[in-house]
Coordinates of C-alpha atoms in Angstrom, one line a residue:
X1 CA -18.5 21.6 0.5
X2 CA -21.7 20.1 1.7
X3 CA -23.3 24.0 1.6
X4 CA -21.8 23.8 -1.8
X5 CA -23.9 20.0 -2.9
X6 CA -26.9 21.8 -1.2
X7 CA -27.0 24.5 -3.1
X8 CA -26.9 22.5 -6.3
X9 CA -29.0 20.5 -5.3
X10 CA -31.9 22.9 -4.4
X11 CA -30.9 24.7 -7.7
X12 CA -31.7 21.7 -9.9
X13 CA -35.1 20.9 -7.8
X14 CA -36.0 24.4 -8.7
X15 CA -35.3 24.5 -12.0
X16 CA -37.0 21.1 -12.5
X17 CA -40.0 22.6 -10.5
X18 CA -39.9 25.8 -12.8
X19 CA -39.9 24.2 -16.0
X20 CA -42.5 21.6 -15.6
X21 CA -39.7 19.0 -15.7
X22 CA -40.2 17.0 -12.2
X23 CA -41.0 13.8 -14.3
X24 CA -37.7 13.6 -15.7
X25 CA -35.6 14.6 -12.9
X26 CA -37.6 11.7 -10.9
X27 CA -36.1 9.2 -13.9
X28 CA -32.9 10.4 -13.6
X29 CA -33.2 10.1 -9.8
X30 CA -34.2 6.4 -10.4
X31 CA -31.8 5.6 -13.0
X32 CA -28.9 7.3 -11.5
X33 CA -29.4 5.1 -8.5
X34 CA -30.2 1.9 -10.7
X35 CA -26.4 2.5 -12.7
X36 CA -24.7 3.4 -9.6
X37 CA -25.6 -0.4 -8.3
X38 CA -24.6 -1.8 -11.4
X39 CA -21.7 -0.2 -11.6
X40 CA -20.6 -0.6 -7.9
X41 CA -21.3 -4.4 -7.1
X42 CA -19.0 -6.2 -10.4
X43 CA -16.6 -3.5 -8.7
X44 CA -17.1 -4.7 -5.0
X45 CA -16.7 -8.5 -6.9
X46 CA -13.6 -8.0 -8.9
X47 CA -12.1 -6.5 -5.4
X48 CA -13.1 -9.1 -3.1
X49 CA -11.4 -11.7 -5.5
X50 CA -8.3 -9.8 -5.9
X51 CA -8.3 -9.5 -2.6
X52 CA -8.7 -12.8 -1.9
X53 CA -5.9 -13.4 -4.2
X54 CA -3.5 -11.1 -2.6
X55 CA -4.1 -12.9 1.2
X56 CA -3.6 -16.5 -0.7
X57 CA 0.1 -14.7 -2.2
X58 CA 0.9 -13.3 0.9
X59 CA 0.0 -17.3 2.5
X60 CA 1.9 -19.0 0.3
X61 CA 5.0 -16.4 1.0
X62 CA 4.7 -15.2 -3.0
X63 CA 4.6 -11.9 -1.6
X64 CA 7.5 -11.7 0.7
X65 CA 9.7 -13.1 -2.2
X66 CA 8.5 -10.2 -4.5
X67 CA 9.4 -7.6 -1.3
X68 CA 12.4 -9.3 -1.1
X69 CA 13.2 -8.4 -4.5
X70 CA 12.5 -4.9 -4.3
X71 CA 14.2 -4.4 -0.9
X72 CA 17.5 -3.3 -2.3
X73 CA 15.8 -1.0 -4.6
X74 CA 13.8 0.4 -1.5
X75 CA 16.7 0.5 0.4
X76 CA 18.4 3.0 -2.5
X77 CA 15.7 5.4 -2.1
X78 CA 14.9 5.0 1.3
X79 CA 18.2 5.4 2.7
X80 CA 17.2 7.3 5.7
X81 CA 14.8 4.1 6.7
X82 CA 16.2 2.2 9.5
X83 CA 12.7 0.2 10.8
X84 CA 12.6 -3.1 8.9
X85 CA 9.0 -3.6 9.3
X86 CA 8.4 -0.1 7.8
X87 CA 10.0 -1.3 4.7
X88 CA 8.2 -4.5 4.7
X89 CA 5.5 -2.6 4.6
X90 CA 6.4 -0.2 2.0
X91 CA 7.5 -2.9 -0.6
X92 CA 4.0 -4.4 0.0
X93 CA 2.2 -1.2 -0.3
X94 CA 3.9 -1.2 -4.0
X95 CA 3.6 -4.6 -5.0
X96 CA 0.2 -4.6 -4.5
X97 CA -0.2 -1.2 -6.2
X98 CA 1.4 -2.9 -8.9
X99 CA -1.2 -5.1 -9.5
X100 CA -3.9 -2.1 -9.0
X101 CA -5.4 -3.2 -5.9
X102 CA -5.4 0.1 -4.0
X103 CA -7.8 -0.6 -1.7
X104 CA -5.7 -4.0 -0.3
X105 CA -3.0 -1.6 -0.3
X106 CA -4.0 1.5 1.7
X107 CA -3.6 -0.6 5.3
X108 CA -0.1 -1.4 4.6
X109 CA 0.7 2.0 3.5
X110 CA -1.0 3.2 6.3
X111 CA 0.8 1.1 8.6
X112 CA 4.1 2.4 7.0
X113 CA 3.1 5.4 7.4
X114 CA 2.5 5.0 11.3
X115 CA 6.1 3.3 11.4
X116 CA 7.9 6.0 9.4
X117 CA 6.0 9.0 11.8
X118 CA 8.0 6.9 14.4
X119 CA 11.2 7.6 13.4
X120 CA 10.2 11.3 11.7
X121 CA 12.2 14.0 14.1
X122 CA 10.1 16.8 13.2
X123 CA 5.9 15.1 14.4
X124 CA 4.7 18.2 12.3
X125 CA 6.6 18.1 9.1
X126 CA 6.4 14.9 6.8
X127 CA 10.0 13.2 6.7
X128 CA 11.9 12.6 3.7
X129 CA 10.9 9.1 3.3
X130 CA 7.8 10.0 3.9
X131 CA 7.5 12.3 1.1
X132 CA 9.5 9.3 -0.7
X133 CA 7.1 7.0 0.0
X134 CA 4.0 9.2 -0.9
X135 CA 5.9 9.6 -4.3
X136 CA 5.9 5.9 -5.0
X137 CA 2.7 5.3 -3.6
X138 CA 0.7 7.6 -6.2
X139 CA 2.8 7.7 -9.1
X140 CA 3.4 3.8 -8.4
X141 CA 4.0 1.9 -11.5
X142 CA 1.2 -0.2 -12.5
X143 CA 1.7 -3.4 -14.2
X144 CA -1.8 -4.6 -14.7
X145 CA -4.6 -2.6 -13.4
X146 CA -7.4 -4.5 -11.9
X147 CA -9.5 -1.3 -11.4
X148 CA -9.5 0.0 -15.2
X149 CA -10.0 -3.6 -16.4
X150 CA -13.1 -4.2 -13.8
X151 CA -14.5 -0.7 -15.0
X152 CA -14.2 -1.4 -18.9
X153 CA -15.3 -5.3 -18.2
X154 CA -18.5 -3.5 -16.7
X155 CA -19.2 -1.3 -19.4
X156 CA -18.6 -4.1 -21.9
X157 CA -16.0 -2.6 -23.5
X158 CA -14.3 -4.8 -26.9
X159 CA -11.0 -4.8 -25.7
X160 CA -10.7 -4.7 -22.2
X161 CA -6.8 -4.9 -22.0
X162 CA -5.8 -2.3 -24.8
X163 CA -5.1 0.6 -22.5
X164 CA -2.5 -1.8 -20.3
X165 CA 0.5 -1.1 -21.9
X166 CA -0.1 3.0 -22.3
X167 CA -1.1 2.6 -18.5
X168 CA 2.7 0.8 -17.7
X169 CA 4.0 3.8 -20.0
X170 CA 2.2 6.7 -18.4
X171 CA 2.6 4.9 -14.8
X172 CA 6.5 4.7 -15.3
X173 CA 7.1 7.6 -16.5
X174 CA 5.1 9.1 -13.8
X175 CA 7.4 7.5 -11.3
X176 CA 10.3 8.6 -12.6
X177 CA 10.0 12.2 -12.8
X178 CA 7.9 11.6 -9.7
X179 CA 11.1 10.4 -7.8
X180 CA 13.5 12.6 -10.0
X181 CA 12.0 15.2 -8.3
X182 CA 11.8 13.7 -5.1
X183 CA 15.5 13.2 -5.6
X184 CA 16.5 16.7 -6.7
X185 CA 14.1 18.5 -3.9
X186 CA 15.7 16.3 -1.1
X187 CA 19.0 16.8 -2.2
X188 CA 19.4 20.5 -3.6
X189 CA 21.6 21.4 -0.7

């Protein structure tokens, strides 16, 4: 891939070269860099206070109530799951992914991950809640997307929240075929 970027890379410098056009490729060099900052700091904000939101949840025990509430529903589709702490983690993996705060939830998924690998009988083959869990993890249903909102906030969009509710459509229905054919693939026979 990085031979790939090179090439491009090189190819645009030489075409910039070749046409005269060095001034504006310097611009867009400039600018590119100049957007990328604007872009990426409101982003790195709106994460640190979610963040920061998410550890005051998880203080005050908010978010072992909301796990507690999905553990039977975990339990349904996690069946083969007998670690505790591995569906602690899961159920906090996708509350938080419920909230779109992927980045504060990648170490619990990771750390479910880890757990589930424990049990797995097979090292070299993902397990079936594994594959389970990697369902609900991307196609997770998203209730209100901090991400999306931070990006269109950021590029002063008008309405920042009209996309929300086709979001919660699309990420439902995404889960549900999602685990449909989790469901059928695990249990064909």
């Amino acid at each position: 891939m990085n031979r790939i970027w090179l090439f491009c890379i090189s190819a645009g410098i030489l075409y910039a070269m070749a046409t005269q056009n060095l001034d504006a490729m310097n611009e867009v060099i400039h600018q590119v860099g100049k957007d990328t900052f604007d872009f990426v700091v409101p982003m790195l904000c709106v994460t640190c206070f979610w963040n920061g939101i998410l550890n005051v949840a998880k203080d005050v025990g908010i978010l072992k109530g909301v796990e507690r509430l999905f553990s039977g529903v975990l339990h349904r589709l996690l069946p083969d799951v007998k670690n505790k702490q591995a569906l602690g983690y899961i159920a906090t993996n996708v509350v938080v992914n419920m909230f779109g705060l992927g980045s504060a939830a990648t170490p619990a998924g990771l750390q479910a991950m880890k757990l589930l690998q424990q049990e797995n009988p097979d090292p070299k083959r993902a397990s079936r809640p594994m594959v389970t869990f990697l369902v609900l993890n991307t196609a997770g249903v998203t209730l209100f997307s901090t991400s999306i909102i931070a990006i269109r906030a950021a590029f002063r969009s008008q309405d920042v929240l009209s996309f929300l509710p086709f979001a919660i459509l699309a990420t439902v229905f995404a889960s549900l075929i999602g685990l449909a054919v989790d469901r059928w693939w695990n249990y064909r026979g």
